[in-house]
Each structure stands twice: as C-alpha cells, then as structure tokens.
PDB file of C-alpha atoms in Angstrom:
ATOM      1  CA  MET A   1     123.099 109.234  90.615  1.00 81.00           C
ATOM      2  CA  LYS A   2     124.865 105.998  91.597  1.00 94.00           C
ATOM      3  CA  ALA A   3     124.088 106.466  95.318  1.00 93.00           C
ATOM      4  CA  TYR A   4     120.471 107.263  94.419  1.00 93.00           C
ATOM      5  CA  LEU A   5     119.984 104.045  92.417  1.00 96.00           C
ATOM      6  CA  THR A   6     122.035 101.903  94.796  1.00 97.00           C
ATOM      7  CA  THR A   7     119.964 103.109  97.751  1.00 97.00           C
ATOM      8  CA  ILE A   8     116.673 102.359  96.003  1.00 96.00           C
ATOM      9  CA  LEU A   9     117.850  98.921  94.833  1.00 97.00           C
ATOM     10  CA  LEU A  10     119.045  97.976  98.326  1.00 97.00           C
ATOM     11  CA  LEU A  11     115.747  99.217  99.806  1.00 97.00           C
ATOM     12  CA  VAL A  12     113.779  97.061  97.354  1.00 97.00           C
ATOM     13  CA  ILE A  13     115.853  93.968  98.157  1.00 97.00           C
ATOM     14  CA  SER A  14     115.606  94.581 101.899  1.00 97.00           C
ATOM     15  CA  ASN A  15     111.844  94.977 101.676  1.00 96.00           C
ATOM     16  CA  ILE A  16     111.479  91.728  99.757  1.00 95.00           C
ATOM     17  CA  PHE A  17     113.220  89.931 102.630  1.00 95.00           C
ATOM     18  CA  MET A  18     111.191  91.790 105.259  1.00 94.00           C
ATOM     19  CA  THR A  19     107.892  91.036 103.561  1.00 93.00           C
ATOM     20  CA  ILE A  20     108.849  87.369 103.394  1.00 92.00           C
ATOM     21  CA  ALA A  21     109.914  87.453 107.070  1.00 91.00           C
ATOM     22  CA  TRP A  22     106.645  89.041 108.163  1.00 90.00           C
ATOM     23  CA  TYR A  23     104.174  87.218 105.909  1.00 91.00           C
ATOM     24  CA  GLY A  24     105.967  84.214 104.395  1.00 89.00           C
ATOM     25  CA  HIS A  25     105.146  82.048 107.397  1.00 89.00           C
ATOM     26  CA  LEU A  26     101.461  82.585 106.640  1.00 89.00           C
ATOM     27  CA  LYS A  27     101.954  81.176 103.139  1.00 89.00           C
ATOM     28  CA  LEU A  28     103.939  78.245 104.549  1.00 89.00           C
ATOM     29  CA  GLN A  29     101.072  77.622 106.960  1.00 90.00           C
ATOM     30  CA  THR A  30      98.432  77.653 104.204  1.00 88.00           C
ATOM     31  CA  MET A  31     100.609  75.216 102.228  1.00 87.00           C
ATOM     32  CA  GLY A  32     100.707  72.922 105.282  1.00 90.00           C
ATOM     33  CA  ILE A  33     104.495  73.220 105.636  1.00 92.00           C
ATOM     34  CA  SER A  34     104.616  75.075 108.941  1.00 87.00           C
ATOM     35  CA  LYS A  35     101.123  74.310 110.183  1.00 88.00           C
ATOM     36  CA  ASN A  36     102.369  72.335 113.199  1.00 91.00           C
ATOM     37  CA  TRP A  37     105.489  74.372 113.915  1.00 92.00           C
ATOM     38  CA  PRO A  38     105.597  75.879 117.402  1.00 95.00           C
ATOM     39  CA  LEU A  39     105.365  79.669 117.396  1.00 93.00           C
ATOM     40  CA  PHE A  40     108.952  80.076 118.640  1.00 94.00           C
ATOM     41  CA  VAL A  41     110.223  78.150 115.571  1.00 94.00           C
ATOM     42  CA  VAL A  42     108.194  80.385 113.256  1.00 92.00           C
ATOM     43  CA  ILE A  43     109.648  83.432 115.041  1.00 92.00           C
ATOM     44  CA  LEU A  44     113.225  82.128 114.750  1.00 94.00           C
ATOM     45  CA  VAL A  45     112.816  81.384 111.042  1.00 93.00           C
ATOM     46  CA  SER A  46     111.323  84.833 110.498  1.00 93.00           C
ATOM     47  CA  TRP A  47     114.198  86.432 112.423  1.00 94.00           C
ATOM     48  CA  GLY A  48     116.657  84.595 110.209  1.00 94.00           C
ATOM     49  CA  VAL A  49     115.005  86.034 107.116  1.00 93.00           C
ATOM     50  CA  ALA A  50     114.773  89.474 108.754  1.00 93.00           C
ATOM     51  CA  LEU A  51     118.520  89.401 109.374  1.00 95.00           C
ATOM     52  CA  LEU A  52     118.970  89.362 105.600  1.00 94.00           C
ATOM     53  CA  GLU A  53     116.675  92.396 105.436  1.00 95.00           C
ATOM     54  CA  TYR A  54     118.993  94.279 107.781  1.00 95.00           C
ATOM     55  CA  CYS A  55     122.011  93.308 105.657  1.00 97.00           C
ATOM     56  CA  PHE A  56     120.482  95.398 102.856  1.00 97.00           C
ATOM     57  CA  MET A  57     118.570  98.069 104.803  1.00 96.00           C
ATOM     58  CA  VAL A  58     121.504  99.332 106.864  1.00 96.00           C
ATOM     59  CA  PRO A  59     123.797  99.839 103.838  1.00 97.00           C
ATOM     60  CA  ALA A  60     120.929 101.451 101.911  1.00 97.00           C
ATOM     61  CA  ASN A  61     120.455 104.016 104.665  1.00 97.00           C
ATOM     62  CA  ARG A  62     124.192 104.649 105.085  1.00 97.00           C
ATOM     63  CA  ILE A  63     124.737 105.086 101.339  1.00 97.00           C
ATOM     64  CA  GLY A  64     121.612 107.177 100.823  1.00 97.00           C
ATOM     65  CA  PHE A  65     121.880 109.506 103.838  1.00 97.00           C
ATOM     66  CA  GLN A  66     122.914 113.085 103.007  1.00 95.00           C
ATOM     67  CA  GLU A  67     125.317 113.374 105.929  1.00 95.00           C
ATOM     68  CA  ASN A  68     127.219 110.400 104.486  1.00 95.00           C
ATOM     69  CA  GLY A  69     127.351 111.989 101.037  1.00 94.00           C
ATOM     70  CA  GLY A  70     124.114 110.428  99.790  1.00 96.00           C
ATOM     71  CA  PRO A  71     121.225 112.154  98.031  1.00 95.00           C
ATOM     72  CA  PHE A  72     118.483 111.769 100.687  1.00 95.00           C
ATOM     73  CA  SER A  73     117.547 113.436 103.950  1.00 93.00           C
ATOM     74  CA  LEU A  74     116.504 111.201 106.827  1.00 93.00           C
ATOM     75  CA  PHE A  75     112.824 111.973 106.218  1.00 89.00           C
ATOM     76  CA  GLN A  76     113.158 111.315 102.492  1.00 91.00           C
ATOM     77  CA  LEU A  77     114.761 107.938 103.203  1.00 93.00           C
ATOM     78  CA  LYS A  78     111.910 106.957 105.517  1.00 90.00           C
ATOM     79  CA  ILE A  79     109.100 108.062 103.203  1.00 88.00           C
ATOM     80  CA  LEU A  80     110.788 106.377 100.240  1.00 90.00           C
ATOM     81  CA  GLN A  81     111.225 103.193 102.258  1.00 92.00           C
ATOM     82  CA  GLU A  82     107.528 103.152 103.202  1.00 88.00           C
ATOM     83  CA  VAL A  83     106.400 103.457  99.589  1.00 88.00           C
ATOM     84  CA  ILE A  84     108.805 100.701  98.554  1.00 93.00           C
ATOM     85  CA  THR A  85     107.526  98.550 101.429  1.00 91.00           C
ATOM     86  CA  LEU A  86     103.909  98.862 100.332  1.00 87.00           C
ATOM     87  CA  THR A  87     104.765  98.327  96.679  1.00 89.00           C
ATOM     88  CA  VAL A  88     106.753  95.167  97.449  1.00 93.00           C
ATOM     89  CA  PHE A  89     104.050  93.983  99.864  1.00 89.00           C
ATOM     90  CA  THR A  90     101.328  94.455  97.251  1.00 87.00           C
ATOM     91  CA  ILE A  91     103.233  92.478  94.633  1.00 88.00           C
ATOM     92  CA  VAL A  92     104.109  89.678  97.071  1.00 88.00           C
ATOM     93  CA  ALA A  93     100.546  89.533  98.437  1.00 86.00           C
ATOM     94  CA  MET A  94      99.011  89.306  94.990  1.00 85.00           C
ATOM     95  CA  VAL A  95     101.506  86.686  93.785  1.00 87.00           C
ATOM     96  CA  LEU A  96     101.769  84.467  96.882  1.00 85.00           C
ATOM     97  CA  PHE A  97      98.265  84.968  98.267  1.00 83.00           C
ATOM     98  CA  SER A  98      96.089  84.665  95.185  1.00 81.00           C
ATOM     99  CA  GLY A  99      92.916  85.231  97.210  1.00 73.00           C
ATOM    100  CA  GLU A 100      93.967  88.756  98.146  1.00 78.00           C
ATOM    101  CA  LYS A 101      92.527  91.510  95.981  1.00 82.00           C
ATOM    102  CA  LEU A 102      93.555  95.122  95.581  1.00 84.00           C
ATOM    103  CA  HIS A 103      90.514  97.343  96.270  1.00 88.00           C
ATOM    104  CA  TRP A 104      89.809 100.985  95.443  1.00 93.00           C
ATOM    105  CA  ASN A 105      90.613 102.125  98.984  1.00 93.00           C
ATOM    106  CA  ASN A 106      94.038 100.431  98.772  1.00 86.00           C
ATOM    107  CA  VAL A 107      94.727 102.309  95.535  1.00 87.00           C
ATOM    108  CA  ALA A 108      93.565 105.561  97.176  1.00 92.00           C
ATOM    109  CA  ALA A 109      95.913 104.934 100.107  1.00 87.00           C
ATOM    110  CA  PHE A 110      98.798 104.336  97.704  1.00 84.00           C
ATOM    111  CA  ALA A 111      97.974 107.595  95.929  1.00 88.00           C
ATOM    112  CA  CYS A 112      98.215 109.368  99.290  1.00 89.00           C
ATOM    113  CA  LEU A 113     101.621 107.777  99.886  1.00 82.00           C
ATOM    114  CA  ILE A 114     102.826 108.842  96.452  1.00 83.00           C
ATOM    115  CA  ALA A 115     101.666 112.349  97.362  1.00 87.00           C
ATOM    116  CA  ALA A 116     103.671 112.042 100.598  1.00 82.00           C
ATOM    117  CA  VAL A 117     106.763 111.220  98.562  1.00 79.00           C
ATOM    118  CA  CYS A 118     106.146 114.226  96.328  1.00 83.00           C
ATOM    119  CA  PHE A 119     105.720 116.501  99.352  1.00 84.00           C
ATOM    120  CA  THR A 120     108.851 115.236 101.066  1.00 80.00           C
ATOM    121  CA  PHE A 121     110.957 115.876  97.954  1.00 79.00           C
ATOM    122  CA  LEU A 122     109.745 119.466  97.481  1.00 80.00           C
ATOM    123  CA  PRO A 123     112.387 122.094  98.125  1.00 81.00           C
ATOM    124  CA  GLN A 124     112.536 123.092 101.778  1.00 74.00           C
ATOM    125  CA  SER A 125     112.524 126.654 102.988  1.00 71.00           C
ATOM    126  CA  LYS A 126     114.823 127.488 105.859  1.00 66.00           C
TER     127      LYS A 126
END
C-alpha cells in the first residue's frame, strides 16, 4: 500500500511541475512578466521547471513498477499518469487562467479516461 500511495503522490507532484513548465510561461506572459523574453529564455526557464518534474516522475515510475516490486504494470503506470496529468492540468487551468471554462465535452473526455483507468486495472487473462 505504501508503494501505491507513494507512486501516486510523486506522480501528482511531478505533474504539477510539468503543467507549470508547459503552461506557466503563458500565465507569466499574460501578467506582463515574460512578455518581452526571447523564446530561448522561456524554453530554458521551462526546462528548469521540467527538470523538477523528472526528479519526481522517475522515482514514481521506479517505485510503482511491478518488476521493481511496485503495484503497477507499465501500462497501468502510464494510464494512471495521464489521468493525473489531466486532473492537475484542469485544476491549474481553472485557478491560474480564470477565463478558461470546463465544458461538457471536457467532462465527457475525462469520463472516457476514467473508463480507461478502470479497463487497465481489470484482471488480465493470459
């Protein structure tokens, strides 16, 4: 149970950093902070933040992977990570980008992803 929770917590933290790396520069631009930054500076800053993402993602995958004694198969790790990514993204987008709205089709897409998680965790026949 510890590896299960540790993996999920590390995935959440890593996805917070990745969402900030990918979309934080857009918020900085709308705030006028990075509006005049050259693109290469924006990329370098984003890479710096993304490095923190890797510092959490790699351990999450190593701890969570079945062949390392963890509870998840490789496919389960990936599907779980995608759902966490979209959940974190949605929260960050709605908090930092107040103009963004969650629409019915976004909710339907999330429902499909939750179904994907359910399918990937069903017992496998061999």
